[in-house]
Amino acid sequence: MGKILVTGAAGFIGSHTTDQLLAAGHEVLGVDNFRTGHRSNLEAALRSTCFRLEEADVSAAGVMDGLVKEFRPDAIIHLAALVSVQESIQDPDLNQRLNVTATELVAAAARAHGVGRIVFASSAAIYGDTTDLPIDEETPKQPISPYGEAKLASEGILFAAAEQSGLTARCHRYFNVFGPRQDPASPYSGVISIFARRYRDGKPVTIYGDGKQTRDFISVHDVARANVLAATRPGIVSGAANICTGRATSLLDVVRVFAAHYPAVPAPSFAEARKGDIIHSLGWPVRAKEQLGFVAEVPVESALSELIKTN
Ligand code: UD2
């Protein structure tokens, strides 16, 4: 079994990835500064003797070098990031440090200590607001936020490191990920996390626009599985792939599932569409299948039902 270092291990995607790695018998070193991650997300992982958690900032000089030198991982899954697009606009310097400098330090540590693979949390945000659907990996990269710019720059950093040192770099362009442990704190948090909290609290949700907008919503369990595959499956080569389902789900579809589970909660209210909101987003999932053997398996309806049960 392998040794895997997970940055951002206490975050939404990081904690699910850690859980799946441990379940598969790997040894995991988790790194998190708890800026947006929560120790409680790792409650189960912390009971495992194969898991160690290090409180540290990946973007601080020397941190990754020291940890990689000591732990000698077979692979690094780099998920630590500034995750809010909105925050990247408000604080571009912080975005640069957490989303670009951190990647440079991860790549440098991997090269210095002979790590074989890096799996990176990229984003569909690198495609900007294209209306050319479905989005495949050849779609022009035209990010419209500092967040998207940083994810694209990080891909470049990792592919250059792969060219120079022979390590394998896998960049996962996540679409709209949802599931347990996603933080609904900001109005710009993922819509499903916001809806889950509102329904749980007995409050009606607000739909911006007519609710017919669609997204390629993918369960965090599928996303974590893609991370595990990319880090551990033999014979994988460097590349970037969309991590998506290839299926469009509208907000009205999402609300229908919640409403059926919470019949006492008042009906949604409708408000004007958000400025700059895109109407449809949909990924083309074939490259992940070809390069990783990854196909999303969890239907949105059952992932929503699971989320509601743990709500
Ligand atoms: C993603 C980013 C967002 C921005 C956008 C650019 C995430 C979570 N969000 O938004 O920051 O960069 O891409 O395209 O990565 N909605 C409601 N009610 C609510 C909240 C949201 O109706 O309470 C709508 C929202 O207006 C949108 C849809 O739900 O039409 C999905 O919103 P989202 O923020 O979850 O995801 P997205 O892809 O629009």
XYZ file of C-alpha atoms and ligand atoms in Angstrom:
350
model
C 0.000 0.000 0.000
C 1.107 3.556 -0.689
C 2.029 6.597 1.342
C -0.009 9.612 0.300
C 0.352 13.218 1.460
C -2.931 15.157 1.232
C -2.840 18.955 1.474
C -6.112 20.532 2.555
C -6.984 17.246 4.241
C -9.462 18.871 6.645
C -11.421 20.499 3.849
C -14.564 19.334 2.089
C -12.910 17.326 -0.719
C -9.725 16.636 1.257
C -11.472 14.883 4.115
C -13.486 12.612 1.819
C -10.329 11.821 -0.149
C -8.507 11.003 3.087
C -11.344 8.720 4.229
C -11.248 6.777 0.967
C -7.451 6.470 0.991
C -7.547 5.063 4.532
C -10.381 2.677 3.621
C -8.225 1.359 0.772
C -5.355 0.672 3.205
C -3.016 3.560 2.401
C -0.969 5.523 4.904
C -1.914 9.208 4.875
C -0.237 12.362 6.090
C -2.819 15.167 6.105
C -1.735 18.805 6.084
C -4.104 21.675 6.819
C -3.890 25.155 8.340
C -7.612 25.098 9.284
C -8.238 28.396 7.516
C -11.337 26.930 5.895
C -10.932 23.263 6.836
C -12.319 21.779 10.047
C -10.764 19.167 12.321
C -14.251 17.700 12.787
C -14.246 16.632 9.116
C -11.472 14.207 10.026
C -13.197 12.697 13.047
C -13.198 9.193 11.527
C -9.742 9.505 9.955
C -8.191 10.558 13.260
C -9.188 7.205 14.751
C -6.979 5.397 12.220
C -3.409 4.480 13.106
C -2.545 4.990 9.408
C -3.383 8.705 9.588
C -1.377 11.634 10.887
C -2.517 15.251 10.774
C -0.077 18.136 10.613
C -1.288 21.697 11.216
C 0.757 23.751 8.777
C 0.484 26.307 5.969
C 1.419 24.789 2.605
C 2.214 28.267 1.232
C 4.844 28.985 3.896
C 8.462 28.496 2.821
C 10.005 25.220 3.945
C 6.809 23.554 5.146
C 6.235 21.205 2.220
C 9.935 20.557 1.767
C 10.248 19.466 5.395
C 7.140 17.276 5.398
C 7.904 15.583 2.076
C 11.509 14.967 3.101
C 10.371 13.308 6.295
C 7.285 11.371 5.093
C 8.595 10.330 1.641
C 5.157 9.979 0.027
C 4.580 8.029 -3.178
C 2.096 10.709 -4.210
C 0.861 14.137 -3.143
C -2.793 15.085 -3.548
C -2.715 18.883 -3.477
C -6.138 20.208 -2.492
C -5.205 23.047 -0.099
C -6.457 26.283 -1.644
C -8.351 29.505 -1.346
C -11.639 28.005 -2.478
C -13.900 31.015 -2.856
C -14.014 32.697 -6.267
C -15.473 35.762 -4.568
C -12.598 35.956 -2.094
C -10.052 35.685 -4.924
C -11.564 38.844 -6.426
C -11.525 40.668 -3.087
C -7.993 39.600 -2.161
C -5.947 38.712 -5.260
C -2.672 38.685 -3.307
C -3.971 36.038 -0.954
C -5.260 34.084 -3.958
C -1.784 34.282 -5.495
C -0.150 32.960 -2.330
C -2.593 30.171 -1.536
C -3.377 29.101 -5.109
C -0.102 29.665 -6.982
C 2.826 29.944 -4.550
C 1.564 26.897 -2.660
C 1.561 24.864 -5.893
C 5.112 26.003 -6.676
C 6.222 24.831 -3.238
C 4.437 21.484 -3.638
C 6.071 20.954 -7.048
C 9.515 21.924 -5.753
C 9.254 19.602 -2.750
C 8.084 16.740 -4.968
C 11.007 17.236 -7.331
C 13.565 17.608 -4.557
C 12.533 14.362 -2.878
C 11.573 12.163 -5.816
C 7.788 12.008 -5.372
C 6.299 10.048 -8.256
C 2.943 11.778 -8.618
C 1.013 14.939 -7.894
C -2.761 15.095 -8.173
C -4.098 18.636 -8.248
C -7.500 20.224 -7.618
C -7.991 22.333 -10.729
C -11.384 23.708 -11.702
C -13.871 24.198 -14.513
C -13.326 27.902 -13.675
C -10.335 27.807 -16.047
C -12.805 27.651 -18.958
C -14.481 30.916 -17.919
C -18.083 31.458 -18.929
C -18.055 29.628 -22.242
C -21.413 28.871 -23.819
C -19.908 26.192 -26.037
C -21.271 23.057 -24.357
C -20.434 20.408 -23.365
C -17.031 21.598 -22.198
C -14.217 19.224 -23.115
C -10.541 19.678 -22.305
C -9.833 21.379 -25.647
C -12.299 24.179 -24.864
C -10.345 27.490 -24.780
C -9.026 28.375 -21.320
C -10.345 31.858 -20.603
C -10.685 32.242 -16.852
C -12.641 35.276 -15.682
C -11.499 35.407 -12.040
C -8.179 35.449 -10.177
C -9.233 32.036 -8.865
C -9.542 30.592 -12.387
C -6.279 32.258 -13.448
C -4.476 30.712 -10.489
C -5.820 27.231 -11.184
C -4.652 27.490 -14.799
C -1.228 28.792 -13.727
C -0.917 25.916 -11.263
C -1.590 23.385 -13.996
C 1.294 24.950 -15.959
C 3.605 24.757 -12.945
C 2.829 21.079 -12.415
C 3.131 20.073 -16.075
C 6.489 21.879 -16.271
C 7.665 20.002 -13.166
C 6.511 16.747 -14.745
C 8.448 17.505 -17.947
C 11.580 18.378 -16.025
C 11.676 15.590 -13.497
C 9.622 12.718 -14.836
C 6.950 12.824 -12.138
C 3.323 12.313 -13.152
C 1.041 15.358 -12.812
C -2.716 14.845 -12.880
C -4.896 17.959 -12.947
C -8.545 17.422 -12.099
C -10.891 20.081 -13.393
C -13.768 19.756 -10.964
C -17.229 20.887 -11.981
C -19.910 21.647 -9.312
C -18.975 19.361 -6.436
C -21.472 18.825 -3.623
C -22.035 16.569 -0.621
C -21.659 16.260 3.150
C -19.206 18.672 4.892
C -19.469 21.394 2.240
C -19.497 24.738 3.992
C -22.621 26.858 3.289
C -21.212 29.912 5.080
C -21.165 32.458 2.257
C -23.940 33.447 -0.182
C -21.423 32.376 -2.856
C -20.961 28.893 -1.401
C -22.125 26.018 -3.602
C -25.881 26.300 -4.065
C -26.623 22.788 -2.814
C -24.820 23.410 0.490
C -26.876 26.583 0.963
C -30.136 24.816 0.110
C -29.336 21.895 2.450
C -28.808 24.266 5.389
C -31.951 26.300 4.650
C -34.197 23.241 4.351
C -32.679 21.734 7.499
C -33.478 24.951 9.352
C -37.043 24.995 7.991
C -36.441 28.133 5.919
C -37.391 28.660 2.261
C -34.570 28.910 -0.279
C -34.107 31.704 -2.808
C -33.739 30.795 -6.451
C -31.953 33.430 -8.520
C -33.568 33.479 -11.957
C -36.191 30.974 -13.073
C -34.470 27.867 -11.684
C -34.028 26.391 -15.153
C -30.286 27.069 -15.087
C -28.297 23.835 -15.110
C -25.005 22.653 -13.674
C -22.971 19.471 -13.871
C -23.327 18.580 -10.191
C -20.982 15.798 -9.080
C -20.953 13.980 -5.746
C -17.916 14.504 -3.532
C -17.697 10.716 -3.183
C -17.041 10.425 -6.908
C -14.534 13.281 -6.774
C -12.664 11.648 -3.889
C -12.594 8.372 -5.820
C -11.083 10.151 -8.831
C -8.368 11.537 -6.547
C -7.582 8.112 -5.113
C -7.441 6.547 -8.571
C -5.142 9.250 -9.915
C -2.796 8.932 -6.941
C -2.610 5.158 -6.737
C -3.523 3.436 -9.987
C -0.452 2.015 -11.772
C 0.455 3.164 -15.263
C -1.194 6.578 -15.271
C 0.447 9.344 -17.308
C 0.408 13.120 -16.883
C -2.610 15.035 -18.103
C -5.649 17.129 -17.299
C -9.196 15.836 -17.242
C -12.629 17.137 -16.393
C -14.132 15.546 -13.313
C -17.821 15.759 -14.044
C -20.802 13.562 -14.799
C -21.760 14.783 -18.291
C -25.326 15.250 -17.038
C -27.138 18.549 -16.601
C -29.312 19.096 -13.527
C -31.450 22.196 -13.091
C -31.993 24.044 -9.835
C -35.685 23.172 -10.107
C -34.690 19.467 -10.184
C -32.585 19.987 -7.050
C -35.364 21.837 -5.250
C -37.842 19.087 -6.128
C -35.743 16.528 -4.212
C -35.414 18.795 -1.154
C -39.100 19.725 -1.199
C -40.121 16.060 -1.225
C -38.016 15.433 1.903
C -39.120 18.611 3.690
C -42.849 19.030 2.902
C -43.317 21.512 5.770
C -40.764 24.014 4.469
C -42.339 26.919 2.538
C -41.918 26.957 -1.258
C -38.842 28.709 -2.684
C -38.929 32.381 -3.460
C -37.643 33.631 -6.785
C -35.333 36.633 -7.121
C -33.665 38.364 -10.031
C -30.884 36.336 -11.663
C -27.440 37.117 -10.290
C -25.331 39.479 -12.359
C -22.763 37.500 -14.354
C -24.461 34.172 -13.626
C -24.086 31.608 -16.365
C -27.237 29.768 -17.411
C -25.825 26.388 -18.336
C -22.614 24.539 -17.532
C -21.917 20.974 -18.566
C -18.720 18.950 -18.777
C -17.702 16.200 -21.176
C -16.373 13.368 -19.004
C -14.700 11.069 -21.566
C -11.062 11.946 -21.028
C -11.175 10.992 -17.337
C -12.514 7.620 -18.407
C -9.783 7.129 -20.997
C -6.869 8.354 -18.882
C -7.886 7.326 -15.366
C -10.608 4.759 -15.811
C -12.873 7.152 -13.892
C -16.621 7.375 -14.474
C -18.908 9.212 -12.036
C -21.232 6.650 -10.500
C -23.400 8.377 -7.912
C -26.678 9.698 -9.387
C -27.413 13.279 -8.298
C -30.783 12.271 -6.778
C -29.250 9.625 -4.501
C -26.367 11.897 -3.527
C -28.932 14.561 -2.599
C -30.916 12.038 -0.566
C -27.758 10.997 1.273
C -26.923 14.632 1.963
C -30.399 15.223 3.342
C -30.119 12.184 5.647
C -26.854 13.448 7.140
C -28.165 17.026 7.259
C -19.398 29.090 -9.709
C -18.704 29.661 -8.507
C -18.973 31.147 -8.398
C -18.648 31.860 -9.693
C -19.322 31.167 -10.858
C -18.848 31.714 -12.186
C -18.693 27.946 -6.830
C -19.378 27.398 -5.637
N -19.256 29.055 -7.344
O -20.748 29.325 -9.525
O -18.220 31.701 -7.344
O -17.274 31.877 -9.929
O -19.014 29.751 -10.869
O -19.539 31.069 -13.187
O -17.688 27.469 -7.293
N -28.154 30.078 -6.646
C -29.459 30.256 -6.214
N -29.685 30.432 -4.887
C -28.673 30.463 -3.961
C -27.353 30.280 -4.418
C -27.122 30.087 -5.763
O -30.398 30.247 -7.012
O -28.961 30.624 -2.764
C -27.920 29.846 -8.087
C -26.841 30.687 -8.697
O -27.320 31.954 -9.024
C -26.482 29.822 -9.907
C -26.680 28.397 -9.417
O -27.492 28.495 -8.245
O -27.359 30.074 -10.962
C -25.408 27.682 -9.066
O -24.662 28.523 -8.184
P -23.237 28.108 -7.539
O -22.644 29.345 -6.928
O -23.416 26.917 -6.703
O -22.373 27.616 -8.790
P -21.905 28.406 -10.078
O -21.427 27.360 -11.023
O -22.938 29.332 -10.558
